[in-house]
PDB file of C-alpha atoms (C1' of nucleotides) in Angstrom:
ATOM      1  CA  UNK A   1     -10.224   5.138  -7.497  1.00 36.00           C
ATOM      2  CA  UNK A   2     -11.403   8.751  -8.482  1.00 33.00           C
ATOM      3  CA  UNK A   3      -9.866  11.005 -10.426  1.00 32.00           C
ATOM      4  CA  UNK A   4      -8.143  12.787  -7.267  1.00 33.00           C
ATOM      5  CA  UNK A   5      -6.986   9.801  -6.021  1.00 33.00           C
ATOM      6  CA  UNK A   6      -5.091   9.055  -9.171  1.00 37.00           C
ATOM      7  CA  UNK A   7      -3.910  12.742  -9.471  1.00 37.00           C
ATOM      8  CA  UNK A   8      -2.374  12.507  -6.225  1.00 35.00           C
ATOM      9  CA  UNK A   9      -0.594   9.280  -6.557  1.00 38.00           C
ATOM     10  CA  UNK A  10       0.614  11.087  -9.611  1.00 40.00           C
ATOM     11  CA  UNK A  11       2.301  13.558  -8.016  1.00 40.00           C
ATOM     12  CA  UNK A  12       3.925  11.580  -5.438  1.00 38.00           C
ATOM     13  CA  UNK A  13       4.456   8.246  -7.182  1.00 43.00           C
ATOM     14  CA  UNK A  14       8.387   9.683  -8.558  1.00 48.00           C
ATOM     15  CA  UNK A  15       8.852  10.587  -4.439  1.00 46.00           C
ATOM     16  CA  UNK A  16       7.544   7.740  -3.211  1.00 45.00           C
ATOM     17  CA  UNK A  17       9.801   5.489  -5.500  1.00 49.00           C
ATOM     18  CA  UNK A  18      13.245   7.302  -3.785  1.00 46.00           C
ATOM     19  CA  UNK A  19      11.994   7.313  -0.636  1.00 48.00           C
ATOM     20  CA  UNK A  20      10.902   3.311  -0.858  1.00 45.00           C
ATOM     21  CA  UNK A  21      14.731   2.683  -2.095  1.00 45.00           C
ATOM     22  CA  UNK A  22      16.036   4.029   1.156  1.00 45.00           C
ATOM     23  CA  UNK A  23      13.559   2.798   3.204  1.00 47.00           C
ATOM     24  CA  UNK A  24      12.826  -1.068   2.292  1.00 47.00           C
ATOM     25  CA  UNK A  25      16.198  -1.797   1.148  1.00 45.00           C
ATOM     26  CA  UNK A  26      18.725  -0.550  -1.849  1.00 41.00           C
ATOM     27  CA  UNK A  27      17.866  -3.703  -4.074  1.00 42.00           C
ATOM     28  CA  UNK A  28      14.688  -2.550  -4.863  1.00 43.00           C
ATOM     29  CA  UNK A  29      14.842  -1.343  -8.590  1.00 43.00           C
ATOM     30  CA  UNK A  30      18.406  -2.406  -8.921  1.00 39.00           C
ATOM     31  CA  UNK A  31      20.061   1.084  -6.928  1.00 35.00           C
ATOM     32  CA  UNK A  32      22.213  -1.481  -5.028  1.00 33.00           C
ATOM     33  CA  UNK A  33      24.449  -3.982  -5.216  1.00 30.00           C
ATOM     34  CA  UNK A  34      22.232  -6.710  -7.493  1.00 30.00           C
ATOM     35  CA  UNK A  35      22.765  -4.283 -10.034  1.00 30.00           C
ATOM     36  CA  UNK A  36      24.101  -5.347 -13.296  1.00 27.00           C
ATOM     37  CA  UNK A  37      27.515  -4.953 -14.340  1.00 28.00           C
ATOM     38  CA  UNK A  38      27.981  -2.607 -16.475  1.00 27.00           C
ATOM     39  CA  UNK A  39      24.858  -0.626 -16.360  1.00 30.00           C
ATOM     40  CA  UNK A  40      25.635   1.055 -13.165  1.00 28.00           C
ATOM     41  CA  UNK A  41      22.313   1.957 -11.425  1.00 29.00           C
ATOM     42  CA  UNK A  42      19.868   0.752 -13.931  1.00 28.00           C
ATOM     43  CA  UNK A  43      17.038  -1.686 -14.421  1.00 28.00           C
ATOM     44  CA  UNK A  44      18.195  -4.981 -13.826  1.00 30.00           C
ATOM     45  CA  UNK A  45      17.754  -7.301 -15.987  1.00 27.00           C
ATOM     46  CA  UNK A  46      16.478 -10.180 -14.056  1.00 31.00           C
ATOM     47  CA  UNK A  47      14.168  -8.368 -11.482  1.00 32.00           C
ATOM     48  CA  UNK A  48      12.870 -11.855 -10.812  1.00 30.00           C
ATOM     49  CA  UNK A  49      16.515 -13.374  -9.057  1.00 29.00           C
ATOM     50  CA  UNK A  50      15.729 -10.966  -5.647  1.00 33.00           C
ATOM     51  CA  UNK A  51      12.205 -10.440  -5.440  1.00 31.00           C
ATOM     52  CA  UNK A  52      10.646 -14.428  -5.959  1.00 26.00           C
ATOM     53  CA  UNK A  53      12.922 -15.600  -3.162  1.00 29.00           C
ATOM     54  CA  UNK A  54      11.752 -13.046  -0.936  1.00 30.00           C
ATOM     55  CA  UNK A  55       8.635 -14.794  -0.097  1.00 30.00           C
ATOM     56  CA  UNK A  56       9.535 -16.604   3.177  1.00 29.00           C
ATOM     57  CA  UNK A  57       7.086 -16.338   6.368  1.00 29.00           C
ATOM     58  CA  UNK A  58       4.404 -14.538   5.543  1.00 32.00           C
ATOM     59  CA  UNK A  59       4.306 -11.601   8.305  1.00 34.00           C
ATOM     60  CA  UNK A  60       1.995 -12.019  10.718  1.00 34.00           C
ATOM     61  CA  UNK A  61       0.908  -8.315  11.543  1.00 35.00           C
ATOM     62  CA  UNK A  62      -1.512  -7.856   8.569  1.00 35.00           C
ATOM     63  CA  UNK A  63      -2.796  -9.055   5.459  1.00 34.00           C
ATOM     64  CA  UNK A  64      -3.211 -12.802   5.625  1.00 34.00           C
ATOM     65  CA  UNK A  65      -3.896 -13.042   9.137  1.00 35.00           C
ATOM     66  CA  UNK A  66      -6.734 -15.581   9.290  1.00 36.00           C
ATOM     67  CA  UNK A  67      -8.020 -15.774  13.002  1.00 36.00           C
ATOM     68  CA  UNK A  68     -11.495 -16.958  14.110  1.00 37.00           C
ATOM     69  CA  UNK A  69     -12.956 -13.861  13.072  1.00 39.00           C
ATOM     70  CA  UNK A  70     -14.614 -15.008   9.892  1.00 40.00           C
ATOM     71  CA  UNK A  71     -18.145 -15.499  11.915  1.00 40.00           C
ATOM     72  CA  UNK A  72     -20.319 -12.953  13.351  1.00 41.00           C
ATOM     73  CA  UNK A  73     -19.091 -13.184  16.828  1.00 39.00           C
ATOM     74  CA  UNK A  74     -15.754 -12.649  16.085  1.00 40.00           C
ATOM     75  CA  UNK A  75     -12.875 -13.118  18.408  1.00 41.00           C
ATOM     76  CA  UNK A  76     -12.987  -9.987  20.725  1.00 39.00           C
ATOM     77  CA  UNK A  77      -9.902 -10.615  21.900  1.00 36.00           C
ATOM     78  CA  UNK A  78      -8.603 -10.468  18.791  1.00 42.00           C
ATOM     79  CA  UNK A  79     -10.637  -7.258  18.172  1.00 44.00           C
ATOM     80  CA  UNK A  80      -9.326  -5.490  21.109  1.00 39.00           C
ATOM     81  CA  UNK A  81      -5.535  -6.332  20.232  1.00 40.00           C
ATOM     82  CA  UNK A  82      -6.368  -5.170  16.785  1.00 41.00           C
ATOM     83  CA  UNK A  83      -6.848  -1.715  18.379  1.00 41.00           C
ATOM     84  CA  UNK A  84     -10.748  -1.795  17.542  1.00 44.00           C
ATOM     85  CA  UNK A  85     -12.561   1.132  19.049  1.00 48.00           C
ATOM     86  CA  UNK A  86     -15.281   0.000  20.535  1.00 49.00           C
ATOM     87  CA  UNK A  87     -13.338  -3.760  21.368  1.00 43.00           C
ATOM     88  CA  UNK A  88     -16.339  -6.159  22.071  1.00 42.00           C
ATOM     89  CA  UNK A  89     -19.026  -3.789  23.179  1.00 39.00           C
ATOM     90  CA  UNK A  90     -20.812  -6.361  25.268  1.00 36.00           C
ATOM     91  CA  UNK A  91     -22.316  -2.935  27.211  1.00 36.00           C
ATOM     92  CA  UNK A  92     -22.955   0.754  25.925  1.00 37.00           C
ATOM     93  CA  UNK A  93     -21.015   2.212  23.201  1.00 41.00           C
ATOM     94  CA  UNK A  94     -22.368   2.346  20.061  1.00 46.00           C
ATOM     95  CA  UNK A  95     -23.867  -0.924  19.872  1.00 48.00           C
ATOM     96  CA  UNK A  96     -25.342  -0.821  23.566  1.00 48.00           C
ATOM     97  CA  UNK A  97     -28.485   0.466  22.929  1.00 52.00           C
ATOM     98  CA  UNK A  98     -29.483  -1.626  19.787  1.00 65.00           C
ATOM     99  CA  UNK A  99     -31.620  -4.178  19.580  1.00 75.00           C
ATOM    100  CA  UNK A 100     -30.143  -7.643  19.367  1.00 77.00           C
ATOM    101  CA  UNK A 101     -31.238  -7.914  15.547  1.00 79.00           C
ATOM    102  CA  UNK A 102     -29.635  -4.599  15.051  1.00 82.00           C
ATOM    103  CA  UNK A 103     -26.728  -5.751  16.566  1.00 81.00           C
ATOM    104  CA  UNK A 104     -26.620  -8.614  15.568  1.00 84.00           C
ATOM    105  CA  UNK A 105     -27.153  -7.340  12.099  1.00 85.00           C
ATOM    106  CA  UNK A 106     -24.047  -4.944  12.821  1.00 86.00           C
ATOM    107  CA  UNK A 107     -21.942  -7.757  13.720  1.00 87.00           C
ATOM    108  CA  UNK A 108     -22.563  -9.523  10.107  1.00 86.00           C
ATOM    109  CA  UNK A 109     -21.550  -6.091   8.505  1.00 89.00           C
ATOM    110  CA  UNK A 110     -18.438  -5.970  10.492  1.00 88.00           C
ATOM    111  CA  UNK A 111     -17.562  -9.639   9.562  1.00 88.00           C
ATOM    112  CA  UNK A 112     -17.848  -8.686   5.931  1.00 88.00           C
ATOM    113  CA  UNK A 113     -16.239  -6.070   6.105  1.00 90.00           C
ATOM    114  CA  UNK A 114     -13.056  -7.208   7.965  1.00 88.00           C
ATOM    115  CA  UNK A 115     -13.152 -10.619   5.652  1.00 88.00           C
ATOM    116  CA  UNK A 116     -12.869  -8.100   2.421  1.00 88.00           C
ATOM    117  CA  UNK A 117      -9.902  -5.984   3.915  1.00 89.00           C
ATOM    118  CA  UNK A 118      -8.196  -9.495   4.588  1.00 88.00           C
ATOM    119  CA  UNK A 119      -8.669 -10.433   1.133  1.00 87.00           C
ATOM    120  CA  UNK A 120      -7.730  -6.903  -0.103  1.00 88.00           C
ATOM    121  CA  UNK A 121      -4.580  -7.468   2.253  1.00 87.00           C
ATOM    122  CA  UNK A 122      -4.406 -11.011   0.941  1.00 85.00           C
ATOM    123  CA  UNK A 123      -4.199  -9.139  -2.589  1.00 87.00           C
ATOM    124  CA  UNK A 124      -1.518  -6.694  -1.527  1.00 89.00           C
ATOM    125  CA  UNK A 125       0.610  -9.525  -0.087  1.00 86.00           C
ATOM    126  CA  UNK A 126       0.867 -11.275  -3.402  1.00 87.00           C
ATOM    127  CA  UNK A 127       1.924  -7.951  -5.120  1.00 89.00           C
ATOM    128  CA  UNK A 128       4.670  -7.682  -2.600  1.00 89.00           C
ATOM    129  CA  UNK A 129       5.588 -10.530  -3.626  1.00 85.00           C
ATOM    130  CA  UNK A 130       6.267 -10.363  -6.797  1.00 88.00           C
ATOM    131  CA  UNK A 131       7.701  -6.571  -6.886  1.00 86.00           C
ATOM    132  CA  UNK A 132      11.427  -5.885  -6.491  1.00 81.00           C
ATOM    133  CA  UNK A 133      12.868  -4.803  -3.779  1.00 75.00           C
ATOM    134  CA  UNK A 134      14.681  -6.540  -0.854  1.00 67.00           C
ATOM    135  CA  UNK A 135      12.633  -9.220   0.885  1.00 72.00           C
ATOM    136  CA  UNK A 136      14.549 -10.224   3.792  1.00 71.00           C
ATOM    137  CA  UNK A 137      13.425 -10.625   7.574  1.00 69.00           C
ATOM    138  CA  UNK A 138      15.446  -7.490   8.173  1.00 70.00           C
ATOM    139  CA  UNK A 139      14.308  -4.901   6.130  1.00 76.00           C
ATOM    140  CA  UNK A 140      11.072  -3.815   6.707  1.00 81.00           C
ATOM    141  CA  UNK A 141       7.922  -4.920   5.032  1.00 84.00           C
ATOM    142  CA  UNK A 142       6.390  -2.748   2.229  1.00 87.00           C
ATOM    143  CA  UNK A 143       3.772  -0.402   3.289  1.00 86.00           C
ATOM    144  CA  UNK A 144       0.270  -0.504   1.661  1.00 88.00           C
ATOM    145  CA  UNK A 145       1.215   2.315  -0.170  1.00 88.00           C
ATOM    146  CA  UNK A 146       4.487   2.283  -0.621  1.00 87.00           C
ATOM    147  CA  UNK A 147       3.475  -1.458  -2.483  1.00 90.00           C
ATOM    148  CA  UNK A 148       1.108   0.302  -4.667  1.00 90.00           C
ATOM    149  CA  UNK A 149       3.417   3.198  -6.111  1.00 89.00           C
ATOM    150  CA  UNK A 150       6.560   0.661  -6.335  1.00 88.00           C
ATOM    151  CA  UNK A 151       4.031  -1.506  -8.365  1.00 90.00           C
ATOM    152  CA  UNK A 152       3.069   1.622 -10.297  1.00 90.00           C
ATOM    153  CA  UNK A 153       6.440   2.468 -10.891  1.00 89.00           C
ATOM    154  CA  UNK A 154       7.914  -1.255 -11.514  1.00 92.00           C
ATOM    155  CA  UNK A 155       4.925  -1.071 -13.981  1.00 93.00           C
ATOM    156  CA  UNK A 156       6.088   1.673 -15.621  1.00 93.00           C
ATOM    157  CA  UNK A 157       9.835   0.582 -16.059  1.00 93.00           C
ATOM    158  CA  UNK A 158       8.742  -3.109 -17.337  1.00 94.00           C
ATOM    159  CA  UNK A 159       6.843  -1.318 -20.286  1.00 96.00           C
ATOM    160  CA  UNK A 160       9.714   0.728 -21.492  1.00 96.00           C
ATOM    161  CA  UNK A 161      12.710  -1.744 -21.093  1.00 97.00           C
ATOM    162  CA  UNK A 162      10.268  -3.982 -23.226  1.00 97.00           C
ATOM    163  CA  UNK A 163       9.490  -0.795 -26.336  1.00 96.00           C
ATOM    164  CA  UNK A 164      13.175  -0.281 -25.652  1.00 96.00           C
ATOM    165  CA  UNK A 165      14.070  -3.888 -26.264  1.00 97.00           C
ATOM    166  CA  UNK A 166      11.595  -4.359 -29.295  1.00 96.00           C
ATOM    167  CA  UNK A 167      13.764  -1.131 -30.821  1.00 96.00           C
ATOM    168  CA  UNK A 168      16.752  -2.740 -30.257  1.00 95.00           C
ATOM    169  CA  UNK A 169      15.639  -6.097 -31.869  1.00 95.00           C
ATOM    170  CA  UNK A 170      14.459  -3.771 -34.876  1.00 95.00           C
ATOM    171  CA  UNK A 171      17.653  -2.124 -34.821  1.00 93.00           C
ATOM    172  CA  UNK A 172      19.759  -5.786 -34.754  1.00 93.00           C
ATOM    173  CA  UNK A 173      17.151  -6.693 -37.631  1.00 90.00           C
ATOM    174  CA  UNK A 174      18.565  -4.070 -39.792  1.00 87.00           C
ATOM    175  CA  UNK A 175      21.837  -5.765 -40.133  1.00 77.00           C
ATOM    176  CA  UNK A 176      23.365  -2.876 -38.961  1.00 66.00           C
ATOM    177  CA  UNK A 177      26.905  -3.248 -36.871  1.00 59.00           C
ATOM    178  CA  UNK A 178      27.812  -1.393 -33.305  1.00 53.00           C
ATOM    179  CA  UNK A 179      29.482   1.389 -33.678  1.00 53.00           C
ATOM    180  CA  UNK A 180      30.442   3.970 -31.234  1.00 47.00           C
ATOM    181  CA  UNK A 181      29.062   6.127 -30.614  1.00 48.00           C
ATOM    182  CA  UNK A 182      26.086   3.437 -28.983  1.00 44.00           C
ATOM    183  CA  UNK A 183      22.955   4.489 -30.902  1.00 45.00           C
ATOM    184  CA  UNK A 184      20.068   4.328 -27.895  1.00 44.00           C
ATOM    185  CA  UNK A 185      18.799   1.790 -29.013  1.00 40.00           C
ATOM    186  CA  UNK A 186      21.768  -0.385 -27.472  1.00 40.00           C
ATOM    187  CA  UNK A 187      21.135   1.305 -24.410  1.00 41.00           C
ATOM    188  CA  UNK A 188      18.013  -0.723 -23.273  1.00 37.00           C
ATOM    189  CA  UNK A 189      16.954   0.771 -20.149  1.00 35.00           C
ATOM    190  CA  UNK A 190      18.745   3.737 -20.337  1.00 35.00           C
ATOM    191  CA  UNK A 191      17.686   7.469 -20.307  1.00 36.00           C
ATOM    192  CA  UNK A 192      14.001   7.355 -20.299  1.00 34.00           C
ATOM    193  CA  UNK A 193      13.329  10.387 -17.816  1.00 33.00           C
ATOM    194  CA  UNK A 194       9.923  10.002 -18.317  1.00 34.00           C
ATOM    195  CA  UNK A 195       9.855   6.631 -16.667  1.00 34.00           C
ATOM    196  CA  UNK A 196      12.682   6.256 -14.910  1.00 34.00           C
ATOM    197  CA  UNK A 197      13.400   8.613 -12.168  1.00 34.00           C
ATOM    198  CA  UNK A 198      16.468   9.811 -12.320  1.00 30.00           C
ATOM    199  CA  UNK A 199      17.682  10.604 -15.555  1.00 29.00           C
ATOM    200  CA  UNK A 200      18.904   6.935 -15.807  1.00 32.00           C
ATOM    201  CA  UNK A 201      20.885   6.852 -13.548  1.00 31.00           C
ATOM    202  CA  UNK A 202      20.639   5.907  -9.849  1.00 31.00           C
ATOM    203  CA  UNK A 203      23.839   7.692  -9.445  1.00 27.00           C
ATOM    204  CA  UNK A 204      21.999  10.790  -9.641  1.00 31.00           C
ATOM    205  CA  UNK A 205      22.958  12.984  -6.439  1.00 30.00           C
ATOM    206  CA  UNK A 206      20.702  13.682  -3.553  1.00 33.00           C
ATOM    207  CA  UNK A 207      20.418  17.454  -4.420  1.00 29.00           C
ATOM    208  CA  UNK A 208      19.746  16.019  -8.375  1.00 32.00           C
ATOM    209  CA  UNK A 209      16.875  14.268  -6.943  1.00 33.00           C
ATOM    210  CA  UNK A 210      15.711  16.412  -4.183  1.00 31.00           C
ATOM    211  CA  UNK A 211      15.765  19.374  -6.368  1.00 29.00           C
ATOM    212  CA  UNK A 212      13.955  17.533  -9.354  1.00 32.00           C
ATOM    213  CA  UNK A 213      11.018  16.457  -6.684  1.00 33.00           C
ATOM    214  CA  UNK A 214      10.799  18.655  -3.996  1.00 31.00           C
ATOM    215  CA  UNK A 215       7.926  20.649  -6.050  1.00 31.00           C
ATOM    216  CA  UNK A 216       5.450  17.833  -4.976  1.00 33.00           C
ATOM    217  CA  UNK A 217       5.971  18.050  -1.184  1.00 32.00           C
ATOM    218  CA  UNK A 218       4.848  14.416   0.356  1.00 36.00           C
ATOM    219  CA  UNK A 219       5.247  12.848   3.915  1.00 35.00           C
ATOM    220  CA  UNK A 220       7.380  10.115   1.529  1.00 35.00           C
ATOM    221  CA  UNK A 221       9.594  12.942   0.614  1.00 33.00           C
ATOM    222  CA  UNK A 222      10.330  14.260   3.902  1.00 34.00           C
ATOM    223  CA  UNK A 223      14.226  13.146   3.760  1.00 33.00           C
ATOM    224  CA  UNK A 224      14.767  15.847   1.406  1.00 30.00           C
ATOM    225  CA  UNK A 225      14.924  18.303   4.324  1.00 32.00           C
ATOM    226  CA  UNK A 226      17.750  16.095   5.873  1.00 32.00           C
ATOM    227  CA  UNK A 227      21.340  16.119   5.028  1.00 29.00           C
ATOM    228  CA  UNK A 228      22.141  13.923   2.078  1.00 27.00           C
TER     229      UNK A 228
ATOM    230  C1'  DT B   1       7.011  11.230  22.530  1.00 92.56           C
ATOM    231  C1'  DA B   2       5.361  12.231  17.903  1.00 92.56           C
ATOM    232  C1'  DG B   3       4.389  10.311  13.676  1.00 92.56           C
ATOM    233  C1'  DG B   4       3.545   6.443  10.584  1.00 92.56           C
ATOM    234  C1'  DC B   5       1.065   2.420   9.758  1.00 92.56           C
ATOM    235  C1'  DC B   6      -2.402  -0.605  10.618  1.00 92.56           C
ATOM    236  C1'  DA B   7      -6.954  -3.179  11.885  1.00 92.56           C
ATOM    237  C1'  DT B   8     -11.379  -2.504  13.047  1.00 92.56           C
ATOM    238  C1'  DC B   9     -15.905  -0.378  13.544  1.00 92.56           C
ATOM    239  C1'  DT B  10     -19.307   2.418  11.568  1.00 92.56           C
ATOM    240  C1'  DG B  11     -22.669   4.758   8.645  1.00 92.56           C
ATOM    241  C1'  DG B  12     -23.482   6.168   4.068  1.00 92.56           C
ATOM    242  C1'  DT B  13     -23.959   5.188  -0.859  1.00 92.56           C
ATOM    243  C1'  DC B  14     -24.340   2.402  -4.856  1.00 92.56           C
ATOM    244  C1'  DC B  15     -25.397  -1.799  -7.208  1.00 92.56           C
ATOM    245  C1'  DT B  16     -27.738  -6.233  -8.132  1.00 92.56           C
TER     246       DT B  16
ATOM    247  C1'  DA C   1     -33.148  -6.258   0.863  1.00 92.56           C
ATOM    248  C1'  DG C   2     -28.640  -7.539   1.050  1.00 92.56           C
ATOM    249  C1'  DG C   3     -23.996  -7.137  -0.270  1.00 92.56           C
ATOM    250  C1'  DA C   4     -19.966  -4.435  -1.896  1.00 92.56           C
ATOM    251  C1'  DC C   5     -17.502  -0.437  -1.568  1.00 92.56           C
ATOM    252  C1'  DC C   6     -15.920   3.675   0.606  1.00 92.56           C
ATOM    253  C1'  DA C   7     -14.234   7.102   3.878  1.00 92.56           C
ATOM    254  C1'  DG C   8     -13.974   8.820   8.591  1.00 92.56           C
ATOM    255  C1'  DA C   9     -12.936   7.816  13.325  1.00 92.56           C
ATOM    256  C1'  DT C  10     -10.494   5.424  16.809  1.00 92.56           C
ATOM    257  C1'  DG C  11      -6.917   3.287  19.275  1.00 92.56           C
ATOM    258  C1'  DG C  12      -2.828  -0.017  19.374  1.00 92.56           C
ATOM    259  C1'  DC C  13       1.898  -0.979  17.956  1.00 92.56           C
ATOM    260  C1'  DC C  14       6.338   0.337  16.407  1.00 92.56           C
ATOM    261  C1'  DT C  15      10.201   3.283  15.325  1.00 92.56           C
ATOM    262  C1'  DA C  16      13.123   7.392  15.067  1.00 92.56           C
TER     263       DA C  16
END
DNA sequence: TAGGCCATCTGGTCCT
DNA sequence: AGGACCAGATGGCCTA
């Protein structure tokens, strides 16, 4: 990935992250109901209890689908359904006027190709599957993208509940009794705007979180111009 | 019906 | 030279 690339996913990454939790399901970073008690809206504390038993049958419109394409002469028919181009080109198109080594040569290339964007899909499979959010045969699968930025995110949120946890075993260390007020410390995944979107909180407002985003406009972010 | 998402083909570039 | 990687183009499927 270039430098762009990364900028970009930068600057929709926080969008992308509230648009994913109304799109693929309100469990997905704990803005629903498998929230802990208690810690309205945070980071839940056992990510693990939704998103491991979300791996049932593995969708069958991408990624891992394994058909008798791996050889040169692929399947067309498969080809054709996938929405190829050019489907099996048995005459003109691209490939019409090429010599059968060419062609043939082409078809090897193709076969390559298509077995590295299975495994790349293959890849992007087992990242869904280990990601939080609500893996069910109702809600929608995640989107390439949309697995990538919750991953980013997810990331993200895994490092600071773990400095914030290492603080708070520091701060237990000390010998040092609760008191009120609760020193942050005791608040384990709590205000880090830096990582966490929304000040904390997943109570945060539409307008809170329209207004804080909207700078970085994004196709992800396009419910901000609806109602909340 | 438009837009989003996807699989596939393709040619170019880089690396070994 | 051959393979890996990448980005653009294309068309199918699905959903709002």
């Amino acid at each position: 990935m270039n430098v762009s690339e990364e900028n970009l996913l930068k600057s929709i990454s926080n969008d992308a992250l509230l648009d994913l939790t109304q799109r693929y399901g309100q469990s997905a970073f704990g803005f629903g109901p498998g929230t802990i008690a208690g810690s309205p809206g945070r980071f839940p504390l056992t990510p693990a209890t939704d998103f491991l038993s979300g791996q049932t049958a593995k969708s069958n419109e991408s990624g891992g689908e394994h058909t008798s394409d791996d050889e040169d002469g692929f399947d067309s028919l498969e080809s054709r359904k996938r929405g190829s181009p050019f489907g099996d080109d048995k005459s003109g198109g691209p490939l019409g006027k090429k010599s059968k080594e060419q062609r043939s040569l082409r078809l090897s290339i193709n076969a390559r190709e298509r077995r590295r964007m299975h495994d790349l899909n293959d890849a992007l499979d087992g990242l869904r599957a280990v990601i939080p959010y609500a893996h069910s045969p109702s809600v929608r699968k995640l989107s390439k993208i949309a697995t990538l930025l919750l991953a980013k995110n997810y990331i993200l949120m895994q490092a600071q509940a773990l400095e914030e946890m290492r603080r708070l075993v520091a701060y237990l260390n000390q010998g040092q009794t609760i008191t009120s007020p609760v020193p942050t410390a005791l608040a384990p995944f709590g205000q880090g705007g830096a990582v966490y979107p929304f000040s904390g909180s997943a109570l945060a407002t539409h307008a809170e979180k329209c207004t804080t985003y909207s700078g970085t406009p994004s196709s992800l972010f396009k419910h901000c111009n609806d109602k909340p």
